[in-house]
Amino acid sequence: MGLKLMKINVFAESMRNSAEILKPFGVYLFEILRDDKEYLITDRIITPSFVTICAVQIALIDVMSHLNIKPDGIVGHSTGEIASAYADGCLTAKEALICAFHKGQAMEKANLPEGRTAAVDPKPRSKRWISTSYVENEWNRPECKEAGSEYFVNNMISSVYFNNAIKKIPRDAVIIEIGPHFLLLSILKRTIGSDASYIGLMKKNEKDNLQFFMNSLGR
């Protein structure tokens, strides 16, 4: 997952940076990526999957930024809200990865390590980031307006209001899925309709994700 895209300099640099950030936590990113079986989300192996997906999302966002492709709107599904925070400039790459790490640890152990927090300097969310961790009538609550620890704890323990959020997407939008699997296509099409353009940057089980990525950018 993601190794083919290492031929893209910006992507590779971002992934190497993420790997260095994760080393002190005992997570070796490239060992996970080179595992042919990959890490699946199970009740025992959650953290490697979360941090790997987060690192890939950060790298894809970095490539988009390098190409001056900037979103008018941002929506994240579940753990994807961490990548949303990075895309919105609310979290640094380090903060996003630590947040993903602790979320995985919390789900594995049912508690966060005492005294640890991922988003230590909460920043205001911009209007382009549509929350899926709170229902719309809660968007003006202080803890929803900022991408801080409270926001991401709520993200972990609450329902995902994804369908409500994507109803805010214009019917003729160009929608780019930032992730390694292109899994949300059917949900998006069912809700938004066929007038929108749907672009995935990577696809699960794709033989050549570099070619898939290039073809997607050319659309």
Short mmCIF file of C-alpha atoms in Angstrom, two decimals:
data_model
loop_
_atom_site.label_atom_id
_atom_site.label_comp_id
_atom_site.label_asym_id
_atom_site.label_seq_id
_atom_site.Cartn_x
_atom_site.Cartn_y
_atom_site.Cartn_z
CA MET A 1 0.00 0.00 0.00
CA GLY A 2 1.66 3.20 -1.19
CA LEU A 3 5.08 1.84 -2.15
CA LYS A 4 4.49 2.31 -5.89
CA LEU A 5 3.91 6.02 -5.29
CA MET A 6 7.36 6.36 -3.71
CA LYS A 7 8.56 7.17 -7.23
CA ILE A 8 6.87 10.57 -6.73
CA ASN A 9 9.41 12.73 -4.89
CA VAL A 10 6.92 14.73 -2.81
CA PHE A 11 5.08 11.57 -1.76
CA ALA A 12 8.33 9.79 -0.89
CA GLU A 13 9.65 12.72 1.16
CA SER A 14 6.38 12.92 3.09
CA MET A 15 6.37 9.19 3.82
CA ARG A 16 9.99 9.27 5.01
CA ASN A 17 9.12 12.16 7.32
CA SER A 18 6.17 10.19 8.71
CA ALA A 19 8.40 7.16 9.23
CA GLU A 20 10.82 9.22 11.33
CA ILE A 21 7.95 10.66 13.39
CA LEU A 22 6.60 7.18 14.14
CA LYS A 23 9.90 5.48 15.08
CA PRO A 24 9.90 6.68 18.73
CA PHE A 25 6.49 5.04 19.12
CA GLY A 26 7.82 1.68 18.00
CA VAL A 27 6.04 1.87 14.66
CA TYR A 28 8.19 1.13 11.60
CA LEU A 29 6.19 2.44 8.68
CA PHE A 30 8.07 0.88 5.79
CA GLU A 31 8.11 -2.54 7.42
CA ILE A 32 4.32 -2.37 7.57
CA LEU A 33 4.14 -1.23 3.95
CA ARG A 34 6.41 -4.03 2.78
CA ASP A 35 4.35 -6.71 4.51
CA ASP A 36 2.71 -8.60 1.62
CA LYS A 37 -0.24 -9.55 3.79
CA GLU A 38 -0.67 -5.93 4.94
CA TYR A 39 -2.13 -5.05 8.30
CA LEU A 40 -5.85 -5.52 8.58
CA ILE A 41 -8.00 -3.80 11.17
CA THR A 42 -8.80 -6.50 13.70
CA ASP A 43 -9.52 -6.35 17.39
CA ARG A 44 -5.79 -6.75 18.06
CA ILE A 45 -4.06 -4.99 15.16
CA ILE A 46 -5.52 -1.52 14.83
CA THR A 47 -2.69 0.96 15.43
CA PRO A 48 -0.47 -0.10 12.46
CA SER A 49 -3.42 0.22 10.09
CA PHE A 50 -4.47 3.63 11.45
CA VAL A 51 -1.01 5.19 11.29
CA THR A 52 -0.23 3.73 7.87
CA ILE A 53 -3.46 5.00 6.35
CA CYS A 54 -2.88 8.38 8.00
CA ALA A 55 0.68 8.57 6.62
CA VAL A 56 -0.53 7.73 3.11
CA GLN A 57 -3.30 10.34 3.38
CA ILE A 58 -0.81 12.98 4.54
CA ALA A 59 1.49 12.14 1.61
CA LEU A 60 -1.37 12.35 -0.89
CA ILE A 61 -2.42 15.72 0.55
CA ASP A 62 1.19 16.91 0.26
CA VAL A 63 1.23 15.92 -3.42
CA MET A 64 -2.06 17.72 -4.02
CA SER A 65 -0.71 20.84 -2.29
CA HIS A 66 2.48 20.66 -4.35
CA LEU A 67 0.32 20.60 -7.50
CA ASN A 68 -1.65 23.58 -6.14
CA ILE A 69 -4.84 21.51 -5.95
CA LYS A 70 -6.69 23.01 -3.00
CA PRO A 71 -10.10 21.85 -1.75
CA ASP A 72 -13.11 24.12 -1.43
CA GLY A 73 -14.60 21.62 1.01
CA ILE A 74 -13.27 18.81 3.20
CA VAL A 75 -15.16 15.81 4.60
CA GLY A 76 -13.61 12.92 6.52
CA HIS A 77 -15.09 9.53 7.39
CA SER A 78 -14.29 8.35 10.94
CA THR A 79 -10.48 8.26 11.27
CA GLY A 80 -10.36 10.27 8.04
CA GLU A 81 -11.21 13.31 10.17
CA ILE A 82 -7.55 13.31 11.24
CA ALA A 83 -6.51 13.73 7.60
CA SER A 84 -9.20 16.41 7.27
CA ALA A 85 -7.54 18.32 10.11
CA TYR A 86 -4.19 18.08 8.32
CA ALA A 87 -5.69 19.20 5.01
CA ASP A 88 -7.36 22.13 6.79
CA GLY A 89 -4.09 23.21 8.40
CA CYS A 90 -5.32 22.45 11.92
CA LEU A 91 -2.80 19.68 12.60
CA THR A 92 0.81 19.25 11.57
CA ALA A 93 1.90 15.92 10.11
CA LYS A 94 3.41 15.01 13.48
CA GLU A 95 0.23 15.90 15.39
CA ALA A 96 -1.93 13.98 12.91
CA LEU A 97 0.20 10.84 13.14
CA ILE A 98 0.35 10.95 16.94
CA CYS A 99 -3.41 11.41 17.01
CA ALA A 100 -3.85 8.37 14.75
CA PHE A 101 -1.43 6.37 16.91
CA HIS A 102 -3.24 7.14 20.15
CA LYS A 103 -6.63 6.51 18.59
CA GLY A 104 -5.42 3.06 17.57
CA GLN A 105 -3.94 2.44 21.00
CA ALA A 106 -7.14 3.55 22.70
CA MET A 107 -9.23 1.21 20.59
CA GLU A 108 -6.87 -1.67 21.33
CA LYS A 109 -6.56 -1.04 25.05
CA ALA A 110 -9.76 0.91 25.77
CA ASN A 111 -7.84 3.78 27.33
CA LEU A 112 -5.34 6.45 26.31
CA PRO A 113 -1.89 6.55 27.91
CA GLU A 114 -2.09 8.87 30.93
CA GLY A 115 -0.88 12.39 30.30
CA ARG A 116 -0.70 12.04 26.52
CA THR A 117 -2.60 14.19 24.06
CA ALA A 118 -2.26 14.41 20.31
CA ALA A 119 -3.59 17.87 19.47
CA VAL A 120 -1.81 20.00 22.05
CA ASP A 121 -2.47 23.35 20.38
CA PRO A 122 -6.09 23.37 19.15
CA LYS A 123 -6.65 25.43 16.03
CA PRO A 124 -9.97 26.74 14.68
CA ARG A 125 -11.53 24.61 11.96
CA SER A 126 -12.24 26.51 8.76
CA LYS A 127 -15.73 26.63 7.26
CA ARG A 128 -14.64 24.38 4.40
CA TRP A 129 -14.16 21.41 6.78
CA ILE A 130 -17.57 19.78 7.24
CA SER A 131 -17.61 17.83 10.49
CA THR A 132 -18.77 14.22 10.57
CA SER A 133 -18.12 13.90 14.31
CA TYR A 134 -20.96 16.22 15.31
CA VAL A 135 -24.47 16.73 13.96
CA GLU A 136 -25.12 20.05 12.24
CA ASN A 137 -26.94 21.65 15.17
CA GLU A 138 -23.79 21.10 17.27
CA TRP A 139 -21.34 22.73 14.84
CA ASN A 140 -21.31 25.99 16.81
CA ARG A 141 -20.25 24.29 20.04
CA PRO A 142 -16.74 25.42 21.14
CA GLU A 143 -15.37 21.86 21.10
CA CYS A 144 -16.58 21.44 17.50
CA LYS A 145 -15.15 24.72 16.27
CA GLU A 146 -11.60 23.71 17.17
CA ALA A 147 -9.57 20.69 16.10
CA GLY A 148 -8.38 19.80 19.57
CA SER A 149 -8.29 16.82 21.88
CA GLU A 150 -12.00 17.08 22.72
CA TYR A 151 -12.90 16.99 19.03
CA PHE A 152 -10.96 13.81 18.34
CA VAL A 153 -12.11 12.04 21.50
CA ASN A 154 -15.67 12.75 20.39
CA ASN A 155 -14.75 11.47 16.93
CA MET A 156 -13.66 8.18 18.48
CA ILE A 157 -16.66 7.59 20.75
CA SER A 158 -19.52 9.03 18.69
CA SER A 159 -21.44 7.96 15.62
CA VAL A 160 -20.13 8.96 12.20
CA TYR A 161 -22.46 11.51 10.60
CA PHE A 162 -21.00 11.05 7.13
CA ASN A 163 -24.24 10.89 5.17
CA ASN A 164 -25.44 14.13 6.75
CA ALA A 165 -22.17 15.86 5.92
CA ILE A 166 -21.91 14.82 2.27
CA LYS A 167 -25.36 16.26 1.60
CA LYS A 168 -23.58 19.62 1.80
CA ILE A 169 -21.45 18.73 -1.25
CA PRO A 170 -22.65 20.43 -4.46
CA ARG A 171 -24.22 18.11 -7.03
CA ASP A 172 -21.68 19.12 -9.70
CA ALA A 173 -18.59 18.92 -7.47
CA VAL A 174 -15.27 17.33 -8.35
CA ILE A 175 -14.69 14.92 -5.45
CA ILE A 176 -11.21 13.55 -4.77
CA GLU A 177 -10.94 10.71 -2.26
CA ILE A 178 -7.70 10.98 -0.29
CA GLY A 179 -6.98 7.44 0.82
CA PRO A 180 -5.45 4.12 -0.17
CA HIS A 181 -8.57 2.20 -1.18
CA PHE A 182 -11.21 4.38 -2.98
CA LEU A 183 -13.95 2.80 -0.86
CA LEU A 184 -16.46 5.64 -0.54
CA LEU A 185 -17.45 5.86 -4.21
CA SER A 186 -20.76 4.01 -3.92
CA ILE A 187 -21.86 5.96 -0.84
CA LEU A 188 -20.98 9.27 -2.46
CA LYS A 189 -22.71 8.46 -5.74
CA ARG A 190 -25.84 7.28 -4.00
CA THR A 191 -26.14 10.50 -2.02
CA ILE A 192 -24.76 13.16 -4.37
CA GLY A 193 -25.74 11.75 -7.75
CA SER A 194 -24.15 11.20 -11.13
CA ASP A 195 -23.49 14.85 -12.04
CA ALA A 196 -20.47 15.02 -9.75
CA SER A 197 -17.03 13.79 -10.80
CA TYR A 198 -15.48 11.14 -8.54
CA ILE A 199 -11.72 10.68 -8.47
CA GLY A 200 -9.77 8.17 -6.40
CA LEU A 201 -6.01 8.58 -6.09
CA MET A 202 -5.35 4.96 -5.08
CA LYS A 203 -7.34 1.75 -5.31
CA LYS A 204 -7.27 -1.44 -3.29
CA ASN A 205 -5.77 -4.44 -5.14
CA GLU A 206 -4.69 -2.22 -8.05
CA LYS A 207 -1.59 -3.74 -9.70
CA ASP A 208 -0.02 -0.37 -10.53
CA ASN A 209 -1.21 2.40 -8.22
CA LEU A 210 1.31 4.82 -9.71
CA GLN A 211 -0.34 4.51 -13.12
CA PHE A 212 -3.77 4.66 -11.48
CA PHE A 213 -2.72 7.85 -9.68
CA MET A 214 -1.42 9.47 -12.88
CA ASN A 215 -4.56 8.52 -14.79
CA SER A 216 -6.71 9.99 -12.02
CA LEU A 217 -4.81 13.29 -12.11
CA GLY A 218 -5.27 13.46 -15.87
CA ARG A 219 -9.05 13.26 -15.69
#
